[in-house]
Amino acid sequence: MGSLSGTSSSLAAAFDADSERFQPLNADDVRSYLHKAVDFIYDYYKSVESVPVLPSVEPGYLARQLKSAPPNAAAPFDVAMHELREAVVPGTTHWASPNFFAFFPATNSAAAIAGELVASAMNTVGFTWQANPAAAELEALALDWLAQLLLLPDSFMNRPCSAVVAGRGAGTRGGGVILGTTSEAMLVTLVAARDAALRRSGSDGVAGITRLTVYAADQTHSTFFKACRLAGFDPANVRSIPTGADTDYALDPARLLEAMRRDAGAGLVPTYVCVTVGTTSSNAVDPVGAAADAAAEFGAWVHVDAAYAGSACICPEFRHHLDGVERVDSLSLSPHKWLLTCLDCTCLWVRDTRRLTDSLETRPEYLRNHATESGAVTDLKDMQVGVGRRFRGLKLWMVMRTYGAAKLRQHIRSDVAIAKVFEESVRADHRFEVVVPRNFALVCFRIRPSATASMTEEDAEVANRELMERLNKSGRAFLANTVIGGKFVLRFAVGSTLQEERHVRNAWDLIKMTTTEIINGEVD
């Protein structure tokens, strides 16, 4: 017994000594490391405009520059910062660059970065209200604030607007949750719609899932079709409704209704309709109200994916794109795309939170608590796929509290105005065409086949591919492409947070010069 006691004492002494040597949250280290990280961030934003948007590295480059085996010994923090600057940054595609035009932007702001920093430092895991009451309630407040800016009906609020004004805090069945991505929003609503449809059709368990059908326009983001597979829908029952130039590539509600009636007539169960406000390829806007009317005939769930363009609807001049939203079941948008809130932050609102929790709720004994059992709160773990969750609401609240609605609207309107400048420049040059009408801050354009007397449609595609390749290789601009109506088209997305009109004009000058070189047959 004495030997065991001696061993325990030795182990305790060694543990105490080791604890003194390793204190990963030493307050002085936290301050020192963060000061150095903040200096790095400051330098990054000051210099990002001058570095190539796309890195000139080959796959596997990083493993050749950094050690292949994990370090055993500790190293000064400065070593990691040096390797960050010398190895990681040179291989980074700079989404923060004002010369980034390829995809919908990943916007950011000082307030969002500060909110993310504080949330990371607190490192709370708010799966239940009890696990972090402030996180749960601040998320609800931020979602309600944004819902009010979007003029969403009271049915989507965690509490009615009237109750907020009166200070009563009365609850409703509606509410929201902040998820990571649009994909998650689609998945959880698909699962809720699936289960509701199975119950409605009297299916025993999931036996009737092969009869369930879902619908979206062919311009809907590919993540929707992935989410359908994850939710267990038969790929043969996922309807992709064709679009065309006659609707500017938006969903045709007549075709949607026809497809749903055809399926119902065949004994299938129309279950879910995904409506997009701002498609990825062309920023097409599906008619929300008309789609909801079609779905209502069958009791199908209607989800609005407004990931990018939904943010613009805080401006009165764009709000009409959400007309009819009071008749849908759910709506999601991503402030990390266009509302100055860094990744990841996707807001999902539902008219009836119980339809989500019925499918996603978990009630293990170790998470039971008085607040949950009382029914006074909705635990956010029951509105998402996983259980653990970050304090995402803090940065969204920080952004809205710091900048206010007026500044956020100014930010949106500035991007749209700059996109109009680019669109007008394209239309003024006879060698180019705007392929679809501009919506919001995306311009889809291409070198037209009639740019030269001898250019065919095939030649135009080759020329546009080469134009994009040369632009991206230059490091002075980064564009992406899509295919609209069978045509290879360049996407020019305005909205990187550091972007100004001069960056767009410089990009246009580069586009014109490069196009002249291509048409004249000059070798790159």
Short mmCIF file of C-alpha atoms in Angstrom, two decimals:
data_model
loop_
_atom_site.label_atom_id
_atom_site.label_comp_id
_atom_site.label_asym_id
_atom_site.label_seq_id
_atom_site.Cartn_x
_atom_site.Cartn_y
_atom_site.Cartn_z
CA MET A 1 0.00 0.00 0.00
CA GLY A 2 2.93 2.27 0.82
CA SER A 3 4.46 1.54 -2.58
CA LEU A 4 1.20 2.40 -4.35
CA SER A 5 0.92 5.60 -2.35
CA GLY A 6 4.47 6.53 -3.25
CA THR A 7 3.79 5.88 -6.92
CA SER A 8 0.65 8.03 -6.79
CA SER A 9 2.58 10.84 -5.15
CA SER A 10 5.25 10.66 -7.83
CA LEU A 11 2.68 10.70 -10.61
CA ALA A 12 0.87 13.62 -9.02
CA ALA A 13 4.13 15.54 -8.69
CA ALA A 14 5.04 14.82 -12.29
CA PHE A 15 1.56 15.85 -13.42
CA ASP A 16 1.76 19.07 -11.44
CA ALA A 17 5.16 19.87 -12.89
CA ASP A 18 3.95 19.10 -16.40
CA SER A 19 0.87 21.26 -15.84
CA GLU A 20 3.08 24.16 -14.94
CA ARG A 21 5.05 23.72 -18.15
CA PHE A 22 2.04 23.45 -20.47
CA GLN A 23 -0.75 25.99 -20.09
CA PRO A 24 -2.44 26.28 -23.51
CA LEU A 25 -4.73 29.08 -22.30
CA ASN A 26 -2.14 31.10 -20.45
CA ALA A 27 -3.58 34.61 -20.52
CA ASP A 28 -0.30 36.23 -21.48
CA ASP A 29 0.13 33.79 -24.39
CA VAL A 30 -3.42 34.45 -25.55
CA ARG A 31 -2.73 38.18 -25.65
CA SER A 32 0.67 37.74 -27.36
CA TYR A 33 -0.53 35.26 -29.99
CA LEU A 34 -3.65 37.23 -30.82
CA HIS A 35 -1.72 40.47 -31.17
CA LYS A 36 0.52 38.75 -33.70
CA ALA A 37 -2.47 37.24 -35.49
CA VAL A 38 -4.19 40.63 -35.61
CA ASP A 39 -1.04 42.18 -37.07
CA PHE A 40 -1.02 39.43 -39.70
CA ILE A 41 -4.68 40.12 -40.56
CA TYR A 42 -4.02 43.85 -40.79
CA ASP A 43 -1.07 43.28 -43.14
CA TYR A 44 -3.13 40.81 -45.17
CA TYR A 45 -5.97 43.21 -45.85
CA LYS A 46 -3.54 46.03 -46.62
CA SER A 47 -1.70 43.93 -49.24
CA VAL A 48 -4.30 41.53 -50.67
CA GLU A 49 -5.13 43.83 -53.60
CA SER A 50 -1.56 43.62 -54.92
CA VAL A 51 -1.14 39.83 -54.89
CA PRO A 52 -2.40 37.44 -57.62
CA VAL A 53 -5.96 36.34 -56.93
CA LEU A 54 -5.24 32.75 -57.98
CA PRO A 55 -2.06 31.08 -56.68
CA SER A 56 0.40 29.55 -59.13
CA VAL A 57 0.91 26.30 -57.25
CA GLU A 58 0.53 22.66 -58.23
CA PRO A 59 -1.43 19.98 -56.33
CA GLY A 60 0.59 18.64 -53.41
CA TYR A 61 2.76 21.75 -53.10
CA LEU A 62 2.12 22.27 -49.38
CA ALA A 63 3.24 18.81 -48.28
CA ARG A 64 6.56 19.46 -49.99
CA GLN A 65 7.06 22.71 -48.08
CA LEU A 66 5.93 21.74 -44.61
CA LYS A 67 7.11 18.81 -42.50
CA SER A 68 5.45 15.52 -43.43
CA ALA A 69 5.54 14.21 -39.83
CA PRO A 70 3.83 15.93 -36.91
CA PRO A 71 6.23 17.79 -34.61
CA ASN A 72 6.98 16.21 -31.25
CA ALA A 73 8.62 19.18 -29.61
CA ALA A 74 7.04 22.54 -29.01
CA ALA A 75 8.09 25.52 -31.12
CA PRO A 76 7.68 29.26 -30.66
CA PHE A 77 4.42 30.62 -32.06
CA ASP A 78 6.50 32.76 -34.40
CA VAL A 79 7.54 29.59 -36.25
CA ALA A 80 3.92 28.80 -37.13
CA MET A 81 3.32 32.40 -38.18
CA HIS A 82 6.42 32.31 -40.41
CA GLU A 83 5.24 29.11 -42.13
CA LEU A 84 1.77 30.62 -42.51
CA ARG A 85 3.24 33.57 -44.38
CA GLU A 86 5.78 31.63 -46.43
CA ALA A 87 3.85 28.45 -47.31
CA VAL A 88 0.12 28.79 -46.68
CA VAL A 89 -0.59 32.29 -47.98
CA PRO A 90 1.17 31.74 -51.35
CA GLY A 91 -1.16 28.80 -52.00
CA THR A 92 -4.35 30.68 -51.10
CA THR A 93 -7.05 31.79 -53.50
CA HIS A 94 -7.80 35.26 -52.21
CA TRP A 95 -11.55 35.56 -51.88
CA ALA A 96 -10.93 38.82 -50.01
CA SER A 97 -9.22 40.34 -53.05
CA PRO A 98 -11.08 43.22 -54.72
CA ASN A 99 -10.13 41.51 -58.00
CA PHE A 100 -12.19 38.40 -57.15
CA PHE A 101 -15.23 38.18 -59.44
CA ALA A 102 -15.63 34.41 -59.89
CA PHE A 103 -18.34 33.34 -57.45
CA PHE A 104 -20.89 34.96 -55.23
CA PRO A 105 -18.75 36.80 -52.69
CA ALA A 106 -17.72 35.65 -49.24
CA THR A 107 -18.16 38.99 -47.51
CA ASN A 108 -16.64 40.00 -44.22
CA SER A 109 -16.38 42.94 -41.86
CA ALA A 110 -14.48 44.12 -38.81
CA ALA A 111 -17.55 43.52 -36.65
CA ALA A 112 -17.98 39.95 -37.92
CA ILE A 113 -14.31 39.12 -37.39
CA ALA A 114 -14.51 40.50 -33.85
CA GLY A 115 -17.67 38.50 -33.16
CA GLU A 116 -16.10 35.33 -34.52
CA LEU A 117 -13.00 35.90 -32.40
CA VAL A 118 -14.98 36.35 -29.20
CA ALA A 119 -17.20 33.35 -29.98
CA SER A 120 -14.12 31.20 -30.65
CA ALA A 121 -12.52 32.35 -27.41
CA MET A 122 -15.64 31.57 -25.37
CA ASN A 123 -15.92 28.24 -27.26
CA THR A 124 -19.37 27.39 -25.95
CA VAL A 125 -21.34 24.43 -27.27
CA GLY A 126 -24.94 25.63 -27.29
CA PHE A 127 -26.86 22.48 -28.10
CA THR A 128 -29.54 23.25 -25.51
CA TRP A 129 -30.80 26.48 -24.01
CA GLN A 130 -29.29 25.46 -20.67
CA ALA A 131 -25.88 24.83 -22.27
CA ASN A 132 -25.70 28.55 -23.08
CA PRO A 133 -28.85 30.63 -22.56
CA ALA A 134 -27.22 33.75 -24.00
CA ALA A 135 -26.18 31.95 -27.19
CA ALA A 136 -29.65 30.52 -27.74
CA GLU A 137 -31.42 33.81 -27.09
CA LEU A 138 -28.96 35.99 -29.00
CA GLU A 139 -29.34 33.72 -32.03
CA ALA A 140 -33.12 34.04 -31.81
CA LEU A 141 -32.83 37.81 -31.45
CA ALA A 142 -30.47 38.16 -34.43
CA LEU A 143 -32.76 36.01 -36.57
CA ASP A 144 -35.79 38.07 -35.54
CA TRP A 145 -33.95 41.29 -36.35
CA LEU A 146 -33.04 40.04 -39.81
CA ALA A 147 -36.55 38.69 -40.35
CA GLN A 148 -37.93 42.16 -39.62
CA LEU A 149 -35.51 43.76 -42.10
CA LEU A 150 -36.78 41.27 -44.70
CA LEU A 151 -40.41 42.02 -43.77
CA LEU A 152 -41.06 38.34 -43.11
CA PRO A 153 -44.47 37.56 -41.63
CA ASP A 154 -44.85 37.08 -37.88
CA SER A 155 -45.28 33.36 -38.48
CA PHE A 156 -41.53 33.07 -39.11
CA MET A 157 -40.55 34.93 -35.96
CA ASN A 158 -39.37 33.43 -32.70
CA ARG A 159 -41.97 35.84 -31.31
CA PRO A 160 -44.37 38.16 -33.16
CA CYS A 161 -43.15 41.64 -34.05
CA SER A 162 -46.06 43.08 -32.06
CA ALA A 163 -44.89 41.21 -28.97
CA VAL A 164 -41.36 42.50 -29.46
CA VAL A 165 -42.62 46.07 -29.62
CA ALA A 166 -44.83 45.61 -26.60
CA GLY A 167 -42.08 43.81 -24.70
CA ARG A 168 -44.25 40.79 -24.00
CA GLY A 169 -41.93 38.18 -25.58
CA ALA A 170 -44.83 35.90 -26.45
CA GLY A 171 -43.82 32.74 -28.27
CA THR A 172 -45.07 31.30 -31.53
CA ARG A 173 -44.54 28.03 -33.35
CA GLY A 174 -42.36 29.77 -35.90
CA GLY A 175 -38.68 30.49 -35.51
CA GLY A 176 -35.25 29.98 -36.89
CA VAL A 177 -31.81 28.52 -36.51
CA ILE A 178 -28.37 29.45 -37.83
CA LEU A 179 -26.75 26.60 -39.75
CA GLY A 180 -23.45 26.29 -41.58
CA THR A 181 -24.58 26.21 -45.19
CA THR A 182 -27.57 26.23 -47.53
CA SER A 183 -27.04 22.50 -48.02
CA GLU A 184 -27.88 21.93 -44.36
CA ALA A 185 -31.00 24.09 -44.62
CA MET A 186 -32.18 22.08 -47.60
CA LEU A 187 -31.40 18.77 -45.92
CA VAL A 188 -33.23 19.40 -42.65
CA THR A 189 -36.32 20.79 -44.41
CA LEU A 190 -36.32 17.88 -46.86
CA VAL A 191 -36.26 15.45 -43.94
CA ALA A 192 -39.10 17.29 -42.20
CA ALA A 193 -41.15 17.40 -45.40
CA ARG A 194 -40.46 13.71 -46.04
CA ASP A 195 -41.67 12.64 -42.62
CA ALA A 196 -44.74 14.85 -42.79
CA ALA A 197 -45.67 13.44 -46.20
CA LEU A 198 -45.23 9.87 -44.98
CA ARG A 199 -47.52 10.55 -42.03
CA ARG A 200 -50.02 12.29 -44.27
CA SER A 201 -50.13 9.36 -46.70
CA GLY A 202 -50.56 6.81 -43.92
CA SER A 203 -47.24 5.11 -44.57
CA ASP A 204 -45.92 2.64 -42.03
CA GLY A 205 -42.45 3.96 -41.23
CA VAL A 206 -40.50 4.74 -44.40
CA ALA A 207 -42.18 2.10 -46.52
CA GLY A 208 -43.86 4.72 -48.68
CA ILE A 209 -40.76 6.81 -49.38
CA THR A 210 -40.52 5.51 -52.95
CA ARG A 211 -43.78 7.34 -53.75
CA LEU A 212 -42.54 10.77 -52.62
CA THR A 213 -41.57 13.30 -55.27
CA VAL A 214 -39.64 16.58 -55.04
CA TYR A 215 -39.36 19.48 -57.49
CA ALA A 216 -36.97 22.26 -58.48
CA ALA A 217 -36.04 24.19 -61.59
CA ASP A 218 -33.10 22.91 -63.63
CA GLN A 219 -31.18 26.04 -62.56
CA THR A 220 -31.41 25.09 -58.88
CA HIS A 221 -28.07 24.63 -57.16
CA SER A 222 -26.63 21.12 -57.44
CA THR A 223 -26.52 20.86 -53.67
CA PHE A 224 -30.31 20.43 -53.71
CA PHE A 225 -30.06 17.19 -55.66
CA LYS A 226 -27.32 16.00 -53.30
CA ALA A 227 -29.51 16.80 -50.28
CA CYS A 228 -32.37 14.81 -51.84
CA ARG A 229 -30.15 11.74 -52.01
CA LEU A 230 -29.04 12.21 -48.40
CA ALA A 231 -32.69 12.52 -47.30
CA GLY A 232 -33.48 9.18 -48.96
CA PHE A 233 -35.59 10.32 -51.91
CA ASP A 234 -35.50 8.07 -54.96
CA PRO A 235 -33.43 9.88 -57.63
CA ALA A 236 -36.09 8.80 -60.14
CA ASN A 237 -38.60 10.93 -58.21
CA VAL A 238 -36.54 14.14 -58.19
CA ARG A 239 -38.07 16.39 -60.85
CA SER A 240 -35.89 18.97 -62.57
CA ILE A 241 -38.30 21.39 -64.25
CA PRO A 242 -36.86 22.75 -67.54
CA THR A 243 -36.38 26.49 -67.83
CA GLY A 244 -35.66 28.69 -70.82
CA ALA A 245 -35.11 32.18 -72.12
CA ASP A 246 -38.88 32.80 -72.10
CA THR A 247 -38.78 33.00 -68.28
CA ASP A 248 -35.18 34.28 -68.04
CA TYR A 249 -34.33 30.78 -66.78
CA ALA A 250 -36.63 31.04 -63.77
CA LEU A 251 -39.08 28.35 -62.69
CA ASP A 252 -42.29 28.25 -64.74
CA PRO A 253 -45.13 27.67 -62.24
CA ALA A 254 -47.37 26.23 -64.97
CA ARG A 255 -44.79 23.54 -65.73
CA LEU A 256 -44.38 22.88 -62.02
CA LEU A 257 -48.12 22.43 -61.53
CA GLU A 258 -48.33 20.19 -64.58
CA ALA A 259 -45.54 17.95 -63.24
CA MET A 260 -47.12 17.72 -59.81
CA ARG A 261 -50.54 16.85 -61.19
CA ARG A 262 -49.02 14.22 -63.45
CA ASP A 263 -47.25 12.61 -60.52
CA ALA A 264 -50.31 12.73 -58.28
CA GLY A 265 -52.33 11.14 -61.05
CA ALA A 266 -49.81 8.30 -61.17
CA GLY A 267 -50.23 7.62 -57.45
CA LEU A 268 -47.14 9.51 -56.32
CA VAL A 269 -47.02 12.06 -53.49
CA PRO A 270 -45.76 15.58 -54.32
CA THR A 271 -43.74 16.40 -51.21
CA TYR A 272 -41.33 19.33 -51.58
CA VAL A 273 -40.68 22.27 -53.89
CA CYS A 274 -37.42 24.23 -53.82
CA VAL A 275 -37.79 27.81 -55.05
CA THR A 276 -34.64 29.85 -55.68
CA VAL A 277 -34.26 33.60 -55.35
CA GLY A 278 -31.00 34.23 -57.20
CA THR A 279 -29.79 31.08 -58.96
CA THR A 280 -26.06 30.45 -59.11
CA SER A 281 -25.70 30.40 -62.88
CA SER A 282 -27.66 33.51 -63.83
CA ASN A 283 -29.30 34.96 -60.69
CA ALA A 284 -32.74 33.99 -61.96
CA VAL A 285 -35.59 34.55 -59.51
CA ASP A 286 -38.26 31.88 -59.27
CA PRO A 287 -41.79 33.23 -58.58
CA VAL A 288 -42.27 32.50 -54.89
CA GLY A 289 -46.00 33.13 -54.62
CA ALA A 290 -46.96 31.26 -57.78
CA ALA A 291 -44.87 28.24 -56.79
CA ALA A 292 -46.50 28.24 -53.34
CA ASP A 293 -49.94 28.32 -54.95
CA ALA A 294 -49.08 25.28 -57.09
CA ALA A 295 -47.73 23.34 -54.12
CA ALA A 296 -50.74 24.17 -51.95
CA GLU A 297 -52.94 21.93 -54.12
CA PHE A 298 -50.98 18.94 -52.81
CA GLY A 299 -49.90 20.09 -49.36
CA ALA A 300 -46.27 20.00 -50.46
CA TRP A 301 -43.59 21.76 -48.44
CA VAL A 302 -42.20 24.90 -50.14
CA HIS A 303 -38.67 26.02 -49.33
CA VAL A 304 -37.15 29.27 -50.58
CA ASP A 305 -33.40 29.17 -51.19
CA ALA A 306 -32.35 32.83 -51.11
CA ALA A 307 -28.74 32.11 -50.14
CA TYR A 308 -27.20 35.00 -52.08
CA ALA A 309 -29.92 37.34 -53.28
CA GLY A 310 -32.04 37.18 -50.14
CA SER A 311 -29.72 39.67 -48.45
CA ALA A 312 -30.66 42.28 -51.06
CA CYS A 313 -34.27 42.00 -49.96
CA ILE A 314 -33.55 44.11 -46.90
CA CYS A 315 -33.71 46.97 -49.45
CA PRO A 316 -37.30 47.97 -50.29
CA GLU A 317 -36.55 48.06 -54.03
CA PHE A 318 -35.69 44.33 -54.00
CA ARG A 319 -38.23 43.08 -51.45
CA HIS A 320 -40.79 42.19 -54.15
CA HIS A 321 -38.66 39.16 -55.03
CA LEU A 322 -39.97 37.58 -51.81
CA ASP A 323 -43.63 38.35 -52.49
CA GLY A 324 -45.70 35.34 -51.48
CA VAL A 325 -43.25 34.23 -48.79
CA GLU A 326 -46.08 34.20 -46.25
CA ARG A 327 -47.36 31.06 -48.01
CA VAL A 328 -44.12 29.04 -47.92
CA ASP A 329 -42.91 26.72 -45.18
CA SER A 330 -39.27 27.72 -44.90
CA LEU A 331 -36.74 30.26 -46.12
CA SER A 332 -32.96 30.34 -45.93
CA LEU A 333 -30.33 32.94 -46.78
CA SER A 334 -26.60 33.16 -46.10
CA PRO A 335 -25.29 36.41 -44.58
CA HIS A 336 -21.79 35.07 -45.22
CA LYS A 337 -22.40 35.65 -48.93
CA TRP A 338 -23.57 39.26 -49.07
CA LEU A 339 -24.31 40.57 -45.59
CA LEU A 340 -20.79 41.08 -44.22
CA THR A 341 -20.89 38.10 -41.84
CA CYS A 342 -17.96 35.72 -42.27
CA LEU A 343 -18.35 32.01 -42.92
CA ASP A 344 -20.23 30.09 -41.88
CA CYS A 345 -23.66 31.58 -41.34
CA THR A 346 -26.87 30.39 -43.02
CA CYS A 347 -30.16 31.55 -41.52
CA LEU A 348 -33.13 29.21 -41.74
CA TRP A 349 -36.65 30.28 -40.77
CA VAL A 350 -39.62 27.91 -40.59
CA ARG A 351 -43.29 28.62 -40.04
CA ASP A 352 -43.63 25.70 -37.63
CA THR A 353 -40.54 24.64 -35.69
CA ARG A 354 -42.32 21.50 -34.52
CA ARG A 355 -42.21 20.12 -38.06
CA LEU A 356 -38.42 20.20 -37.80
CA THR A 357 -38.14 18.99 -34.23
CA ASP A 358 -40.52 16.10 -34.87
CA SER A 359 -37.91 14.72 -37.28
CA LEU A 360 -34.66 15.91 -35.70
CA GLU A 361 -35.25 15.88 -31.95
CA THR A 362 -33.05 13.80 -29.66
CA ARG A 363 -33.74 13.48 -25.92
CA PRO A 364 -30.86 11.69 -24.19
CA GLU A 365 -31.02 11.65 -20.41
CA TYR A 366 -27.83 13.67 -20.03
CA LEU A 367 -29.34 16.63 -21.92
CA ARG A 368 -32.62 16.76 -20.02
CA ASN A 369 -33.18 19.94 -18.03
CA HIS A 370 -36.00 22.01 -16.61
CA ALA A 371 -36.10 24.62 -19.39
CA THR A 372 -36.34 21.95 -22.09
CA GLU A 373 -38.91 19.87 -20.24
CA SER A 374 -41.06 22.94 -19.55
CA GLY A 375 -41.54 23.55 -23.27
CA ALA A 376 -40.56 27.19 -22.83
CA VAL A 377 -37.60 26.84 -25.21
CA THR A 378 -36.76 25.08 -28.45
CA ASP A 379 -33.31 23.52 -28.23
CA LEU A 380 -31.39 24.38 -31.38
CA LYS A 381 -29.85 20.90 -31.55
CA ASP A 382 -33.32 19.72 -32.59
CA MET A 383 -33.35 21.95 -35.67
CA GLN A 384 -30.10 20.72 -37.21
CA VAL A 385 -28.36 17.51 -38.26
CA GLY A 386 -25.80 17.31 -35.49
CA VAL A 387 -25.90 18.11 -31.80
CA GLY A 388 -22.86 20.32 -31.21
CA ARG A 389 -23.02 23.89 -32.46
CA ARG A 390 -20.91 27.04 -32.38
CA PHE A 391 -21.95 30.45 -31.12
CA ARG A 392 -22.80 31.65 -34.65
CA GLY A 393 -25.40 34.16 -33.56
CA LEU A 394 -22.81 36.44 -31.95
CA LYS A 395 -21.15 37.59 -35.17
CA LEU A 396 -24.48 38.13 -36.96
CA TRP A 397 -25.75 40.18 -34.04
CA MET A 398 -22.44 42.10 -33.94
CA VAL A 399 -22.81 43.01 -37.63
CA MET A 400 -26.38 44.24 -37.32
CA ARG A 401 -25.76 46.00 -34.01
CA THR A 402 -22.61 47.75 -35.25
CA TYR A 403 -23.64 48.81 -38.76
CA GLY A 404 -27.41 49.06 -38.56
CA ALA A 405 -29.90 48.60 -41.38
CA ALA A 406 -28.92 51.83 -43.15
CA LYS A 407 -25.27 50.86 -43.61
CA LEU A 408 -26.16 47.31 -44.65
CA ARG A 409 -28.53 48.64 -47.30
CA GLN A 410 -25.85 51.07 -48.46
CA HIS A 411 -23.45 48.15 -48.86
CA ILE A 412 -25.92 46.19 -51.02
CA ARG A 413 -26.85 49.18 -53.16
CA SER A 414 -23.21 50.09 -53.78
CA ASP A 415 -22.46 46.61 -55.16
CA VAL A 416 -25.52 46.72 -57.40
CA ALA A 417 -24.56 50.16 -58.71
CA ILE A 418 -21.03 48.99 -59.54
CA ALA A 419 -22.42 45.92 -61.31
CA LYS A 420 -24.58 48.24 -63.41
CA VAL A 421 -21.44 50.13 -64.47
CA PHE A 422 -19.88 46.88 -65.67
CA GLU A 423 -23.08 45.81 -67.44
CA GLU A 424 -23.28 49.14 -69.29
CA SER A 425 -19.66 48.81 -70.36
CA VAL A 426 -20.30 45.35 -71.78
CA ARG A 427 -23.38 46.48 -73.68
CA ALA A 428 -21.48 49.41 -75.16
CA ASP A 429 -18.86 47.15 -76.78
CA HIS A 430 -20.21 45.45 -79.93
CA ARG A 431 -17.90 42.45 -79.44
CA PHE A 432 -19.78 41.34 -76.30
CA GLU A 433 -23.29 40.51 -75.23
CA VAL A 434 -25.08 40.31 -71.89
CA VAL A 435 -26.60 36.84 -72.06
CA VAL A 436 -29.39 37.27 -69.50
CA PRO A 437 -30.79 40.40 -67.87
CA ARG A 438 -28.69 41.41 -64.87
CA ASN A 439 -30.22 40.69 -61.50
CA PHE A 440 -28.61 42.14 -58.38
CA ALA A 441 -24.80 42.27 -58.78
CA LEU A 442 -24.05 39.45 -61.25
CA VAL A 443 -23.41 40.05 -64.95
CA CYS A 444 -23.38 37.06 -67.32
CA PHE A 445 -21.64 37.97 -70.57
CA ARG A 446 -19.58 36.55 -73.40
CA ILE A 447 -17.78 37.39 -76.62
CA ARG A 448 -20.56 37.20 -79.20
CA PRO A 449 -20.18 35.10 -82.37
CA SER A 450 -20.47 38.27 -84.47
CA ALA A 451 -17.42 39.80 -82.79
CA THR A 452 -15.67 39.22 -86.10
CA ALA A 453 -17.08 38.54 -89.57
CA SER A 454 -15.78 34.98 -89.64
CA MET A 455 -16.48 33.89 -86.04
CA THR A 456 -18.92 30.99 -85.61
CA GLU A 457 -20.73 29.87 -82.47
CA GLU A 458 -18.04 27.22 -81.99
CA ASP A 459 -15.30 29.82 -82.43
CA ALA A 460 -17.02 32.04 -79.86
CA GLU A 461 -16.97 29.28 -77.26
CA VAL A 462 -13.26 28.70 -77.85
CA ALA A 463 -12.61 32.44 -77.59
CA ASN A 464 -14.57 32.76 -74.34
CA ARG A 465 -12.77 29.80 -72.78
CA GLU A 466 -9.46 31.32 -73.73
CA LEU A 467 -10.51 34.70 -72.40
CA MET A 468 -11.32 33.23 -68.99
CA GLU A 469 -8.10 31.21 -68.92
CA ARG A 470 -5.94 34.23 -69.74
CA LEU A 471 -7.70 36.47 -67.24
CA ASN A 472 -7.31 33.97 -64.43
CA LYS A 473 -3.71 33.19 -65.34
CA SER A 474 -2.84 36.87 -65.20
CA GLY A 475 -3.53 37.02 -61.46
CA ARG A 476 -5.17 40.41 -61.98
CA ALA A 477 -8.74 39.06 -62.02
CA PHE A 478 -10.56 35.82 -61.31
CA LEU A 479 -13.77 34.92 -63.20
CA ALA A 480 -15.78 31.71 -63.42
CA ASN A 481 -18.07 30.34 -66.09
CA THR A 482 -21.41 28.67 -66.46
CA VAL A 483 -23.56 27.33 -69.29
CA ILE A 484 -26.83 29.12 -70.06
CA GLY A 485 -29.05 27.96 -72.90
CA GLY A 486 -26.23 25.75 -74.16
CA LYS A 487 -23.80 28.70 -74.33
CA PHE A 488 -20.49 28.99 -72.49
CA VAL A 489 -20.85 32.18 -70.46
CA LEU A 490 -18.58 34.17 -68.15
CA ARG A 491 -19.90 35.19 -64.72
CA PHE A 492 -18.77 38.53 -63.32
CA ALA A 493 -19.88 38.76 -59.69
CA VAL A 494 -19.43 42.09 -57.94
CA GLY A 495 -19.38 42.13 -54.15
CA SER A 496 -16.00 41.35 -52.63
CA THR A 497 -15.98 43.56 -49.54
CA LEU A 498 -12.88 45.55 -50.50
CA GLN A 499 -14.11 46.13 -54.05
CA GLU A 500 -14.52 49.63 -55.44
CA GLU A 501 -15.63 50.88 -58.83
CA ARG A 502 -11.99 51.30 -59.91
CA HIS A 503 -11.39 47.57 -59.53
CA VAL A 504 -14.30 46.78 -61.83
CA ARG A 505 -13.15 49.34 -64.39
CA ASN A 506 -9.62 47.91 -64.27
CA ALA A 507 -11.02 44.41 -64.79
CA TRP A 508 -13.05 45.64 -67.77
CA ASP A 509 -9.96 47.23 -69.31
CA LEU A 510 -8.13 43.93 -68.89
CA ILE A 511 -11.05 42.03 -70.46
CA LYS A 512 -11.11 44.36 -73.47
CA MET A 513 -7.34 44.19 -73.97
CA THR A 514 -7.23 40.41 -73.66
CA THR A 515 -10.17 40.02 -76.06
CA THR A 516 -8.38 42.16 -78.64
CA GLU A 517 -5.30 39.94 -78.33
CA ILE A 518 -7.42 36.79 -78.79
CA ILE A 519 -9.29 38.14 -81.82
CA ASN A 520 -6.01 39.30 -83.38
CA GLY A 521 -4.47 35.89 -82.83
CA GLU A 522 -1.78 37.09 -80.43
CA VAL A 523 -0.14 34.29 -78.45
CA ASP A 524 -0.36 34.57 -74.70
#
